[in-house]
C-alpha positions as a printed NumPy array, in Angstrom:
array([[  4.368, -13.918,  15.839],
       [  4.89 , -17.421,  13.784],
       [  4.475, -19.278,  16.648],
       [  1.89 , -17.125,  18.227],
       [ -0.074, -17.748,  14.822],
       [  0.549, -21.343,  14.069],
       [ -0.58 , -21.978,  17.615],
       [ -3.831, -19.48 ,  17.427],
       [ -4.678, -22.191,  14.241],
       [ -3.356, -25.487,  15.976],
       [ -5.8  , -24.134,  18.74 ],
       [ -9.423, -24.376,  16.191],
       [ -8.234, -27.865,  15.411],
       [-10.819, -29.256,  13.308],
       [-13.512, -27.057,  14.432],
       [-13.223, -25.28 ,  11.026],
       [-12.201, -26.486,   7.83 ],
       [-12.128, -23.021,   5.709],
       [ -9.871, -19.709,   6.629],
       [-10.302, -16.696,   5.124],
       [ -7.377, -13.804,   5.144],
       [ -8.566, -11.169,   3.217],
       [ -6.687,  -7.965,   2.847],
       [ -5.809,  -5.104,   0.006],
       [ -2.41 ,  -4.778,   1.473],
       [ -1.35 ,  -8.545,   0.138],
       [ -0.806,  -6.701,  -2.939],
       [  0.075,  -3.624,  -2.707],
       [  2.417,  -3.948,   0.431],
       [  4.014,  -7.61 ,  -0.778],
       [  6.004,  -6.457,  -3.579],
       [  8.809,  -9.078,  -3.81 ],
       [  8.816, -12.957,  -4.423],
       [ 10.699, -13.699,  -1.202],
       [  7.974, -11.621,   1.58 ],
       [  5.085, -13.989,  -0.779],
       [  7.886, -17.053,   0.157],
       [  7.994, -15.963,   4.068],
       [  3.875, -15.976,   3.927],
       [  3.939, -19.116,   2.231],
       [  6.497, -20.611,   4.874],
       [  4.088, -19.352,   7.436],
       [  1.36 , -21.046,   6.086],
       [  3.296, -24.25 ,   5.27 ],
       [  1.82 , -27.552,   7.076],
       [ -1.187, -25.86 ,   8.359],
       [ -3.465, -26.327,   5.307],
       [ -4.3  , -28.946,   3.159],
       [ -5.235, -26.443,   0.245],
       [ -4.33 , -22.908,  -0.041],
       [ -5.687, -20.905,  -2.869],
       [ -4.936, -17.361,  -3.935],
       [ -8.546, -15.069,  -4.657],
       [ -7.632, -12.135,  -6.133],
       [ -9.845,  -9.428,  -7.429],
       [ -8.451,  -7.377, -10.303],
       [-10.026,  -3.702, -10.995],
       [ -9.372,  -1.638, -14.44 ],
       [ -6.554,   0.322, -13.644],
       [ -7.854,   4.028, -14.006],
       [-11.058,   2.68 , -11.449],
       [ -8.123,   1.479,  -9.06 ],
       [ -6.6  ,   4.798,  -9.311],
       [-10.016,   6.722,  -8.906],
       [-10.662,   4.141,  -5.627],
       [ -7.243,   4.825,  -3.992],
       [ -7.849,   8.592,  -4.823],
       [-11.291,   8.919,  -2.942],
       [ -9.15 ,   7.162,   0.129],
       [ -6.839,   9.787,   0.241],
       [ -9.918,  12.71 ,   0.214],
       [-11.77 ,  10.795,   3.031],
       [ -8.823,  10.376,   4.869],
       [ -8.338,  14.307,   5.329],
       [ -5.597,  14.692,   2.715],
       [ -5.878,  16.08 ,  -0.842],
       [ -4.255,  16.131,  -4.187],
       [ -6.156,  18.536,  -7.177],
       [ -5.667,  15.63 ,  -9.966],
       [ -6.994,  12.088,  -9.688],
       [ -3.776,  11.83 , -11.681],
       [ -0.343,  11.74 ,  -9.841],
       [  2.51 ,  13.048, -11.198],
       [  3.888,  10.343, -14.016],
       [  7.019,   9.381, -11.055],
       [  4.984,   9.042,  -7.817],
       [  2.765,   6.102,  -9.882],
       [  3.266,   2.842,  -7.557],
       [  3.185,   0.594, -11.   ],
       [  3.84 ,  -2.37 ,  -9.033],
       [  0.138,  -1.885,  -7.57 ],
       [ -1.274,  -1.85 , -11.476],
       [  1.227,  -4.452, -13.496],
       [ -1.418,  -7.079, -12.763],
       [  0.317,  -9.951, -14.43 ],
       [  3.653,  -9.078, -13.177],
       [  1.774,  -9.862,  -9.611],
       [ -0.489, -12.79 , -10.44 ],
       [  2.658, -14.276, -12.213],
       [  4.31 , -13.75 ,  -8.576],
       [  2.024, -15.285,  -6.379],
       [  1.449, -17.777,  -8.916],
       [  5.253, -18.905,  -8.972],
       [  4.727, -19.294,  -4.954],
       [  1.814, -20.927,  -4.815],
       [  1.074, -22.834,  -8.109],
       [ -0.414, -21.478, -10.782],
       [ -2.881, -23.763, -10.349],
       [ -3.983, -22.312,  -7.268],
       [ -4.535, -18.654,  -8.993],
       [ -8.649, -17.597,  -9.242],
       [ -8.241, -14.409, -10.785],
       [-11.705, -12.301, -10.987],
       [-12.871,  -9.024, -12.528],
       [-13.695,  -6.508, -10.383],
       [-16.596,  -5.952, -12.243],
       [-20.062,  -5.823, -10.446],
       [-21.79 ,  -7.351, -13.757],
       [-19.43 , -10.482, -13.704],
       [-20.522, -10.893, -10.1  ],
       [-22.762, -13.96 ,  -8.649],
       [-26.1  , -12.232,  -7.96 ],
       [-24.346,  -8.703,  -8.756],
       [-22.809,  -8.786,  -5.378],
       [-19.315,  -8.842,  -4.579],
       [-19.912, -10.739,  -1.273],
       [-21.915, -13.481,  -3.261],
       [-19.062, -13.973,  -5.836],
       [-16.552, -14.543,  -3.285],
       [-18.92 , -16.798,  -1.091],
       [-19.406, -18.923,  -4.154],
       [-15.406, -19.77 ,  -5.153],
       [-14.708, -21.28 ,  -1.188],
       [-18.231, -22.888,  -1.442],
       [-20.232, -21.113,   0.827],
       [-23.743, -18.923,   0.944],
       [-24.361, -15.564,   2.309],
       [-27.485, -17.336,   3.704],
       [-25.718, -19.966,   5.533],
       [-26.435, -19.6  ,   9.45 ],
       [-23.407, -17.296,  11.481],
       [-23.169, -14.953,   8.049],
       [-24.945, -11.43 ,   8.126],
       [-24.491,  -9.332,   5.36 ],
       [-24.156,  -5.345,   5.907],
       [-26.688,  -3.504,   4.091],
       [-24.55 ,  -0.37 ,   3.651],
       [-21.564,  -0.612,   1.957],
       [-18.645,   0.374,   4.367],
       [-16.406,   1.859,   0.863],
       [-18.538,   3.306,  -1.159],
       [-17.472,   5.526,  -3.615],
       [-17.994,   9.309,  -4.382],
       [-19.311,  11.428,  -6.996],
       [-17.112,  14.097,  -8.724],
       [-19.007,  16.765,  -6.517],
       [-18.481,  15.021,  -3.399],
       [-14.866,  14.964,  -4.401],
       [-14.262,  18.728,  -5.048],
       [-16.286,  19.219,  -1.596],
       [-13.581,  17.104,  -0.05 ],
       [-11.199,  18.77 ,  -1.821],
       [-11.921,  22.431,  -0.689],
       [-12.938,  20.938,   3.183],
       [ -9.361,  19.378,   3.519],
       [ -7.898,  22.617,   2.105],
       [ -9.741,  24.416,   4.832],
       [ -8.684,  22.174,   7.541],
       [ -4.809,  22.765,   6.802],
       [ -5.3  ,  26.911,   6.561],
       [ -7.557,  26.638,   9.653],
       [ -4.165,  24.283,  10.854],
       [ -7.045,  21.521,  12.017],
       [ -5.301,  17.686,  12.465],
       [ -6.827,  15.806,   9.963],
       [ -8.509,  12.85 ,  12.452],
       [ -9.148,  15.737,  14.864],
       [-13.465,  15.301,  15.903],
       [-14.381,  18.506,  13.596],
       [-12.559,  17.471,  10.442],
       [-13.741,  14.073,  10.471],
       [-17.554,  14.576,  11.618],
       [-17.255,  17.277,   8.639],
       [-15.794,  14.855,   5.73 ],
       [-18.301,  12.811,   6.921],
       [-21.531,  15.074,   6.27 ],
       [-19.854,  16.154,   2.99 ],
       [-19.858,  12.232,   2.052],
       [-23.637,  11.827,   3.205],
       [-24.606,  15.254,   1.427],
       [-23.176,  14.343,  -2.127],
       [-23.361,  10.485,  -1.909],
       [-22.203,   8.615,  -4.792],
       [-24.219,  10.946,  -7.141],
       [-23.885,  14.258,  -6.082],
       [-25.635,  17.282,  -8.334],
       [-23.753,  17.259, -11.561],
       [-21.834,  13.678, -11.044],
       [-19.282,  15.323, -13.182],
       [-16.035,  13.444, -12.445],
       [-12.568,  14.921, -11.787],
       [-10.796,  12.869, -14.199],
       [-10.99 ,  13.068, -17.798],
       [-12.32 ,  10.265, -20.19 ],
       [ -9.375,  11.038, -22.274],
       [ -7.017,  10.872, -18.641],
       [ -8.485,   7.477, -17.153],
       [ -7.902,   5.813, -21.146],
       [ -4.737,   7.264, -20.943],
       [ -3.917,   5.751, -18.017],
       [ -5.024,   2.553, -18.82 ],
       [ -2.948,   2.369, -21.224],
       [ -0.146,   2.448, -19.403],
       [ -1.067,  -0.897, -18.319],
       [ -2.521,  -2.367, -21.769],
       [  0.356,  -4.946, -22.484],
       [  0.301,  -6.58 , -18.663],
       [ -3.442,  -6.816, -18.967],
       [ -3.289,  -8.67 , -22.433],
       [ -0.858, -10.68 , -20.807],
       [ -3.697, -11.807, -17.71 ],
       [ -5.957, -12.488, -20.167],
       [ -3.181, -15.133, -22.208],
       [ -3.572, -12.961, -24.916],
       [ -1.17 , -10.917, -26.872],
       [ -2.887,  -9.697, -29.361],
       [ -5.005,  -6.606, -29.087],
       [ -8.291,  -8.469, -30.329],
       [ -9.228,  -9.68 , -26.684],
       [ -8.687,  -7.77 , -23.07 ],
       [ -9.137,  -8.629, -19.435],
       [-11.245,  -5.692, -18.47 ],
       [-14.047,  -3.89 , -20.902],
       [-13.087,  -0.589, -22.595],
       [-16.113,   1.215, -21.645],
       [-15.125,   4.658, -20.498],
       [-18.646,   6.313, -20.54 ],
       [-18.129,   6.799, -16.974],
       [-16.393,   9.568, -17.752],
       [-16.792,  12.999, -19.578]])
């Protein structure tokens, strides 16, 4: 595959002079300094610059993402919350894993970003990340979907999900069979990211409780370690 890669790039030659590799599973699949060393060693001599882009969201919004994942995917879990001993923390110690690639790479070569849709260029994820490698969305060859492919759901689309998947497992339905997945799918269209009462399945007190879990490693992104200043805003109106 090294080879098979290296020549893939070789094979562009100068054709291009910015690569993109963009994926979710750089973080939470890389947990140890020596797999970020074997990408690195993959990468070595191909680039003149490599920098690291990594987009950090508030820990109980992570968990609330990675939750909706599971429901579209056909399994299901009551709680937004896991059990304290099935929490991946290696996936929320954010400065534990921008300290990481950071010792790889060069600090210098960190641009850490808040997930944060008002910290965005334009409001727009796309934008923001267009902007840091110094290109437009407007630039010919880029078309930009109108329709988010991840959106997220309401707290009724999530109990529909819920009771659907439920029904699937009695009914003893494979979870990607055509029925299961055309029905998650209308369930997602019906309740959209609103729903009827947008009441959400986790608990104000629940998602600030779980944030805290992570309150010391986020003081420490922010090169703060005092409790005056935080990375990511402590607004949990979201939730009831």
């Amino acid at each position: 595959f090294k080879q098979l890669f290296r020549n893939s790039i070789g094979q562009l030659g100068e054709s291009h002079n910015v690569y993109v590799f963009s994926s979710e599973h750089l973080s939470s699949c890389i947990r140890k300094r020596e797999e970020i060393e074997n990408l690195k060693a993959l990468l070595h001599g191909l680039f003149d610059e490599i920098k690291i882009i990594v987009y950090l969201r508030r820990q109980d919004q992570l968990l609330t993402s990675r939750y909706n994942e599971i429901l579209k995917s056909g399994w299901y879990r009551k709680s937004v919350m896991p059990p304290m001993d099935h929490i991946n923390r290696h996936i929320y110690e954010y400065s534990k894993l921008v300290n990481m690639w950071g010792e790889a790479f060069g600090h210098q070569n960190m641009i850490v970003r808040n997930f944060n849709r008002g910290s965005f260029v334009n409001n727009d994820l796309l934008d923001d990340f267009a902007s840091l490698i110094g290109f437009k969305m407007s630039d010919p060859g880029f078309e930009k979907l109108e329709k988010q492919s991840n959106e997220s759901l309401s707290g009724d689309a999530q109990r529909a999900l819920i009771y659907f998947n439920k029904l699937c497992k009695v009914l003893k339905l494979e979870r990607n069979s055509g029925f299961a997945a055309a029905g998650r799918r209308i369930l997602i269209e019906l309740f959209g990211k609103t729903g009827f009462t947008n009441k959400k399945t986790m608990s104000r007190e629940e998602a600030q409780y779980f944030y805290n879990l992570f309150s010391e490693s986020n003081r420490e992104l922010a090169g703060n370690s005092s409790a005056s200043e935080e990375f990511f805003d402590l607004d949990f109106t979201m939730y009831e």
